[in-house]
Amino acid sequence: MQPFMSTAYITRKERFNSAHRLFRPEFSDEQNLKVFGKCSNPNWHGHNYTLHVTVKGEVSPETGFVADLKDLSHVINEKVIIKLDHRNINLEVDFMKGKLASTENLAISIWNELEEAVEKLGAKLHSIRVEETENNQAEYFGK
Amino acid sequence: MQPFMSTAYITRKERFNSAHRLFRPEFSDEQNLKVFGKCSNPNWHGHNYTLHVTVKGEVSPETGFVADLKDLSHVINEKVIIKLDHRNINLEVDFMKGKLASTENLAISIWNELEEAVEKLGAKLHSIRVEETENNQAEYFGK
Amino acid sequence: MQPFMSTAYITRKERFNSAHRLFRPEFSDEQNLKVFGKCSNPNWHGHNYTLHVTVKGEVSPETGFVADLKDLSHVINEKVIIKLDHRNINLEVDFMKGKLASTENLAISIWNELEEAVEKLGAKLHSIRVEETENNQAEYFGK
Amino acid sequence: MQPFMSTAYITRKERFNSAHRLFRPEFSDEQNLKVFGKCSNPNWHGHNYTLHVTVKGEVSPETGFVADLKDLSHVINEKVIIKLDHRNINLEVDFMKGKLASTENLAISIWNELEEAVEKLGAKLHSIRVEETENNQAEYFGK
Amino acid sequence: MQPFMSTAYITRKERFNSAHRLFRPEFSDEQNLKVFGKCSNPNWHGHNYTLHVTVKGEVSPETGFVADLKDLSHVINEKVIIKLDHRNINLEVDFMKGKLASTENLAISIWNELEEAVEKLGAKLHSIRVEETENNQAEYFGK
Amino acid sequence: MQPFMSTAYITRKERFNSAHRLFRPEFSDEQNLKVFGKCSNPNWHGHNYTLHVTVKGEVSPETGFVADLKDLSHVINEKVIIKLDHRNINLEVDFMKGKLASTENLAISIWNELEEAVEKLGAKLHSIRVEETENNQAEYFGK
């Protein structure tokens, strides 16, 4: 339908609401408070996280798509959102077990959950961006 | 300085990030799940709450203000934000003890915490609006 | 669980993406252009509409809710969004047949679709707000 | 075209970027600093103001409009924005002369500039809301 | 006026509201529904699109600008917005003729419309980002 | 605690409200008006600026952080915000003296103020993005 074959990037935004706590289990509450501040509260706190998944690939002349954003949304929900939303990141999320529940580690771990699944859609994962608050965010582009 | 004496409304927006859970202690986890859905997760979840406090009053010819928004912000932080931010609403917030941690009850309870303090600023509390997510919010205008 | 019985307002935000055109069928394209400007384009244009549904009611001591926002969302989707989203408002939406597809008329017609259903949730419809663009919106509070 | 005759509210959002200073000319800089804080900086500061003008009226069966939002936008720009945008509110805006340049006084003065002009559009001015920052705003509903 | 000569990026945001449909003319409506889902509705739907144009270049010591954003806005409006806004992308936009009306193809085609005109402003086009909804967007950086 | 060692990017968003004017002192007001338009108003105008500081670095296995965002926020406030907020950029900001107060120059100058301080936090400054209005922004990635 169209002669050109071009590489483009598409981004899907999803959301999850979770509890978390920043702490090291070998530290006392006082030590954790000193290193992580109020984010180490032993009774947890939480956030409305926003997740931006960007994938890159050739625009298909059949569909005009890099990948179908409905399929990408489905994959993100199946692999990531369903495990994080209305959950405790420290206690209940398999892919965060044994890791500090920082925004950086969330971005890296979500990358690892999605990398292969995105390839099955015929595209390549480009970046994972996680907004914890309107002022704080982390982004990961792979190793 | 200016002849007119008019009633206006001013609104201050503040934020807090908290963990919570919707549940009735006399219910089993299964019963709570049936009534409150995934919001009843026993391991908690959390939100970036946004709070809008609107007060009304006469515009002072001395200052051009209904009330000084810096003072209003200070009052909201002292009475409400410091108790909610990075806290567990069910376990740690004195003015939510024994109440269901719904957005509606948060709005009502914050009203009760602020009503007198706003009067000391020379204005009258008009409404408390709490946004739990970008799609869900509650507002309270007093009895 | 809690002694007080208070009236509060809750708002649910939903979205729909539709095509529309402002025109009177008895006018020529030129007359419609003169009255409705570029909004009368015979080949249609469209918007990402945002819908805010506000209901009021007593806060239940059983649940802490005016109404369950999941139920409210379900009702709005069943009665309104499913008919509007990815549709042509002039040609395909039963409750807009024979009406000018203005933001005002959308707000009024959505009110009529939702009024009874909200009562079945034990609350009362308070307002319908429709944002057509970030700069233009209409709100309706009933007759 | 449509049988019902209903009252609705429409809102138009406009923007202006201005310099201002909060101070009383009879005060010294030190006194102004004490009362108005950093907002009294004698070298000025500024804001991206957002203005929301809400008008109410019957929905015309001819157009589906309370008023044509293009006309409302035109009136707001002619009467208000052109005088405020890229201007110094204290020094250059005729309708703010001799008034403290607070958000409250801006809302009241903009009301006075627009009230009659909105009536000529066949509607009634309902409220003027001015956002000075994302956290601070004032609203005025007339005397 | 200033000694340094640095490369910077500037971004101008514009908007357009259009109708579109995703479909292949050689497919039946049923086939199109299977491939493109509700986006293939034969009666069209539409969006409030947001367009971000980023250009890069040296910051001029004469003006402090990479390029004058008023000029960039003028070019974007002349070349792109005027053709898309309140139009049907499939039927009325010359530079989208014969192409699938996907967000990816919009970004690529807008790049082609703007590339030369941006060079005449003394800068270089860096990226075109098109947001179709708050959750879906495409970005193109050239061949 | 976690085996992997990965590079990630974190972004902190801060705000400042300032007055400024675009002009060359050797030009007359008329010449400045011709080159800089209404931005050259001799009585100043102003903006709510938004500043996004992105730093990159290895994610520490001790903290899960590239850098502590509270520390990054503290540095940005100490070095930049305190000098810009509620100030006149042309008259009062030491690091803008003798420079045109454009968004591009603000981004470049803020980079120079922060580059070393970010290194002391154990990370590397990646980009400075300054939004002057919702439609206009500049970004700088260093020499």
PDB file of N, CA and C in Angstrom, chain D residues 15 17-19 38-39 41 43-49 85-88 91-92 132-134, chain F residues 15 17-19 38-39 41 43-49 85-88 91-92 132-134:
ATOM      1  N   ARG D  15      -5.300  31.199  28.377  1.00  0.00           N
ATOM      2  CA  ARG D  15      -4.024  31.323  29.109  1.00  0.00           C
ATOM      3  C   ARG D  15      -3.426  32.710  28.933  1.00  0.00           C
ATOM      4  N   ASN D  17       0.471  34.835  30.110  1.00  0.00           N
ATOM      5  CA  ASN D  17       1.765  34.793  30.808  1.00  0.00           C
ATOM      6  C   ASN D  17       2.135  36.217  31.181  1.00  0.00           C
ATOM      7  N   SER D  18       2.240  36.499  32.477  1.00  0.00           N
ATOM      8  CA  SER D  18       2.409  37.884  32.920  1.00  0.00           C
ATOM      9  C   SER D  18       3.416  37.985  34.051  1.00  0.00           C
ATOM     10  N   ALA D  19       3.925  39.205  34.227  1.00  0.00           N
ATOM     11  CA  ALA D  19       4.732  39.524  35.411  1.00  0.00           C
ATOM     12  C   ALA D  19       3.830  40.190  36.446  1.00  0.00           C
ATOM     13  N   LYS D  38       8.177  36.211  49.304  1.00  0.00           N
ATOM     14  CA  LYS D  38       8.953  36.347  48.065  1.00  0.00           C
ATOM     15  C   LYS D  38       8.120  36.888  46.910  1.00  0.00           C
ATOM     16  N   CYS D  39       6.773  36.854  47.053  1.00  0.00           N
ATOM     17  CA  CYS D  39       5.909  37.424  46.011  1.00  0.00           C
ATOM     18  C   CYS D  39       6.037  38.941  45.919  1.00  0.00           C
ATOM     19  N   ASN D  41       8.948  40.577  45.670  1.00  0.00           N
ATOM     20  CA  ASN D  41      10.220  40.922  45.008  1.00  0.00           C
ATOM     21  C   ASN D  41      10.082  42.172  44.130  1.00  0.00           C
ATOM     22  N   ASN D  43      11.808  43.356  41.861  1.00  0.00           N
ATOM     23  CA  ASN D  43      12.178  43.151  40.454  1.00  0.00           C
ATOM     24  C   ASN D  43      11.185  42.270  39.700  1.00  0.00           C
ATOM     25  N   TRP D  44      10.022  41.999  40.316  1.00  0.00           N
ATOM     26  CA  TRP D  44       8.958  41.233  39.679  1.00  0.00           C
ATOM     27  C   TRP D  44       9.281  39.734  39.599  1.00  0.00           C
ATOM     28  N   HIS D  45       8.215  38.939  39.452  1.00  0.00           N
ATOM     29  CA  HIS D  45       8.323  37.546  39.034  1.00  0.00           C
ATOM     30  C   HIS D  45       7.104  37.314  38.133  1.00  0.00           C
ATOM     31  N   GLY D  46       6.830  36.080  37.723  1.00  0.00           N
ATOM     32  CA  GLY D  46       5.713  35.919  36.793  1.00  0.00           C
ATOM     33  C   GLY D  46       5.149  34.519  36.781  1.00  0.00           C
ATOM     34  N   HIS D  47       4.084  34.364  36.033  1.00  0.00           N
ATOM     35  CA  HIS D  47       3.372  33.083  36.001  1.00  0.00           C
ATOM     36  C   HIS D  47       2.778  32.813  34.621  1.00  0.00           C
ATOM     37  N   ASN D  48       2.543  31.525  34.339  1.00  0.00           N
ATOM     38  CA  ASN D  48       1.652  31.092  33.269  1.00  0.00           C
ATOM     39  C   ASN D  48       0.263  30.939  33.887  1.00  0.00           C
ATOM     40  N   TYR D  49      -0.549  31.956  33.796  1.00  0.00           N
ATOM     41  CA  TYR D  49      -1.895  31.889  34.367  1.00  0.00           C
ATOM     42  C   TYR D  49      -2.835  31.101  33.455  1.00  0.00           C
ATOM     43  N   ASP D  85      -1.678  39.312  28.599  1.00  0.00           N
ATOM     44  CA  ASP D  85      -0.644  38.388  28.127  1.00  0.00           C
ATOM     45  C   ASP D  85       0.650  39.114  27.783  1.00  0.00           C
ATOM     46  N   HIS D  86       1.754  38.603  28.325  1.00  0.00           N
ATOM     47  CA  HIS D  86       3.076  39.212  28.127  1.00  0.00           C
ATOM     48  C   HIS D  86       3.091  40.660  28.609  1.00  0.00           C
ATOM     49  N   ARG D  87       2.338  40.897  29.683  1.00  0.00           N
ATOM     50  CA  ARG D  87       2.273  42.227  30.285  1.00  0.00           C
ATOM     51  C   ARG D  87       2.658  42.160  31.764  1.00  0.00           C
ATOM     52  N   ASN D  88       2.876  43.334  32.330  1.00  0.00           N
ATOM     53  CA  ASN D  88       3.102  43.486  33.759  1.00  0.00           C
ATOM     54  C   ASN D  88       1.769  43.883  34.391  1.00  0.00           C
ATOM     55  N   LEU D  91       1.700  47.266  36.306  1.00  0.00           N
ATOM     56  CA  LEU D  91       2.019  48.513  35.601  1.00  0.00           C
ATOM     57  C   LEU D  91       1.192  48.755  34.349  1.00  0.00           C
ATOM     58  N   GLU D  92       0.685  47.684  33.722  1.00  0.00           N
ATOM     59  CA  GLU D  92       0.190  47.880  32.350  1.00  0.00           C
ATOM     60  C   GLU D  92      -1.279  47.513  32.133  1.00  0.00           C
ATOM     61  N   GLU D 132      -3.024  30.322  39.307  1.00  0.00           N
ATOM     62  CA  GLU D 132      -1.738  31.025  39.250  1.00  0.00           C
ATOM     63  C   GLU D 132      -0.599  30.024  39.111  1.00  0.00           C
ATOM     64  N   THR D 133      -0.710  28.926  39.848  1.00  0.00           N
ATOM     65  CA  THR D 133       0.224  27.808  39.723  1.00  0.00           C
ATOM     66  C   THR D 133      -0.623  26.537  39.769  1.00  0.00           C
ATOM     67  N   GLU D 134       0.027  25.383  39.588  1.00  0.00           N
ATOM     68  CA  GLU D 134      -0.767  24.149  39.640  1.00  0.00           C
ATOM     69  C   GLU D 134      -1.363  23.910  41.032  1.00  0.00           C
TER      70      GLU D 134
ATOM     71  N   ARG F  15      10.214  23.132  39.814  1.00  0.00           N
ATOM     72  CA  ARG F  15       9.496  24.260  39.220  1.00  0.00           C
ATOM     73  C   ARG F  15      10.061  25.591  39.710  1.00  0.00           C
ATOM     74  N   ASN F  17       9.056  30.066  39.255  1.00  0.00           N
ATOM     75  CA  ASN F  17       8.202  31.102  38.675  1.00  0.00           C
ATOM     76  C   ASN F  17       9.021  32.387  38.609  1.00  0.00           C
ATOM     77  N   SER F  18       9.248  32.889  37.400  1.00  0.00           N
ATOM     78  CA  SER F  18      10.179  34.006  37.240  1.00  0.00           C
ATOM     79  C   SER F  18       9.652  35.017  36.236  1.00  0.00           C
ATOM     80  N   ALA F  19      10.199  36.232  36.336  1.00  0.00           N
ATOM     81  CA  ALA F  19       9.978  37.246  35.305  1.00  0.00           C
ATOM     82  C   ALA F  19      11.165  37.223  34.353  1.00  0.00           C
ATOM     83  N   LYS F  38       6.350  40.164  21.385  1.00  0.00           N
ATOM     84  CA  LYS F  38       5.817  40.584  22.681  1.00  0.00           C
ATOM     85  C   LYS F  38       6.685  40.115  23.842  1.00  0.00           C
ATOM     86  N   CYS F  39       7.604  39.156  23.594  1.00  0.00           N
ATOM     87  CA  CYS F  39       8.522  38.703  24.649  1.00  0.00           C
ATOM     88  C   CYS F  39       9.528  39.779  25.029  1.00  0.00           C
ATOM     89  N   ASN F  41       8.703  42.914  25.808  1.00  0.00           N
ATOM     90  CA  ASN F  41       8.027  43.946  26.610  1.00  0.00           C
ATOM     91  C   ASN F  41       8.946  44.507  27.712  1.00  0.00           C
ATOM     92  N   ASN F  43       8.433  46.119  30.307  1.00  0.00           N
ATOM     93  CA  ASN F  43       7.925  45.979  31.678  1.00  0.00           C
ATOM     94  C   ASN F  43       7.899  44.529  32.160  1.00  0.00           C
ATOM     95  N   TRP F  44       8.533  43.623  31.411  1.00  0.00           N
ATOM     96  CA  TRP F  44       8.668  42.228  31.788  1.00  0.00           C
ATOM     97  C   TRP F  44       7.370  41.440  31.612  1.00  0.00           C
ATOM     98  N   HIS F  45       7.508  40.129  31.529  1.00  0.00           N
ATOM     99  CA  HIS F  45       6.388  39.201  31.706  1.00  0.00           C
ATOM    100  C   HIS F  45       6.979  37.997  32.429  1.00  0.00           C
ATOM    101  N   GLY F  46       6.246  36.910  32.566  1.00  0.00           N
ATOM    102  CA  GLY F  46       6.813  35.816  33.357  1.00  0.00           C
ATOM    103  C   GLY F  46       6.180  34.483  33.055  1.00  0.00           C
ATOM    104  N   HIS F  47       6.740  33.467  33.676  1.00  0.00           N
ATOM    105  CA  HIS F  47       6.297  32.095  33.411  1.00  0.00           C
ATOM    106  C   HIS F  47       6.402  31.226  34.662  1.00  0.00           C
ATOM    107  N   ASN F  48       5.599  30.156  34.674  1.00  0.00           N
ATOM    108  CA  ASN F  48       5.813  29.019  35.570  1.00  0.00           C
ATOM    109  C   ASN F  48       6.698  28.022  34.817  1.00  0.00           C
ATOM    110  N   TYR F  49       7.976  28.080  35.030  1.00  0.00           N
ATOM    111  CA  TYR F  49       8.894  27.176  34.351  1.00  0.00           C
ATOM    112  C   TYR F  49       8.883  25.805  35.034  1.00  0.00           C
ATOM    113  N   ASP F  85      13.665  31.164  41.427  1.00  0.00           N
ATOM    114  CA  ASP F  85      12.253  31.214  41.794  1.00  0.00           C
ATOM    115  C   ASP F  85      11.858  32.572  42.388  1.00  0.00           C
ATOM    116  N   HIS F  86      10.778  33.147  41.843  1.00  0.00           N
ATOM    117  CA  HIS F  86      10.296  34.468  42.253  1.00  0.00           C
ATOM    118  C   HIS F  86      11.370  35.525  42.058  1.00  0.00           C
ATOM    119  N   ARG F  87      12.150  35.349  40.983  1.00  0.00           N
ATOM    120  CA  ARG F  87      13.202  36.298  40.637  1.00  0.00           C
ATOM    121  C   ARG F  87      13.017  36.801  39.216  1.00  0.00           C
ATOM    122  N   ASN F  88      13.755  37.854  38.887  1.00  0.00           N
ATOM    123  CA  ASN F  88      13.837  38.383  37.537  1.00  0.00           C
ATOM    124  C   ASN F  88      15.085  37.794  36.894  1.00  0.00           C
ATOM    125  N   LEU F  91      17.726  40.347  35.638  1.00  0.00           N
ATOM    126  CA  LEU F  91      18.362  41.270  36.586  1.00  0.00           C
ATOM    127  C   LEU F  91      18.997  40.599  37.792  1.00  0.00           C
ATOM    128  N   GLU F  92      18.523  39.404  38.173  1.00  0.00           N
ATOM    129  CA  GLU F  92      18.891  38.910  39.505  1.00  0.00           C
ATOM    130  C   GLU F  92      19.605  37.567  39.533  1.00  0.00           C
ATOM    131  N   GLU F 132       8.936  26.247  29.149  1.00  0.00           N
ATOM    132  CA  GLU F 132       8.565  27.638  29.434  1.00  0.00           C
ATOM    133  C   GLU F 132       7.044  27.779  29.469  1.00  0.00           C
ATOM    134  N   THR F 133       6.387  27.120  28.516  1.00  0.00           N
ATOM    135  CA  THR F 133       4.936  27.028  28.502  1.00  0.00           C
ATOM    136  C   THR F 133       4.594  25.590  28.140  1.00  0.00           C
ATOM    137  N   GLU F 134       3.299  25.249  28.155  1.00  0.00           N
ATOM    138  CA  GLU F 134       2.952  23.871  27.801  1.00  0.00           C
ATOM    139  C   GLU F 134       3.312  23.543  26.351  1.00  0.00           C
TER     140      GLU F 134
END
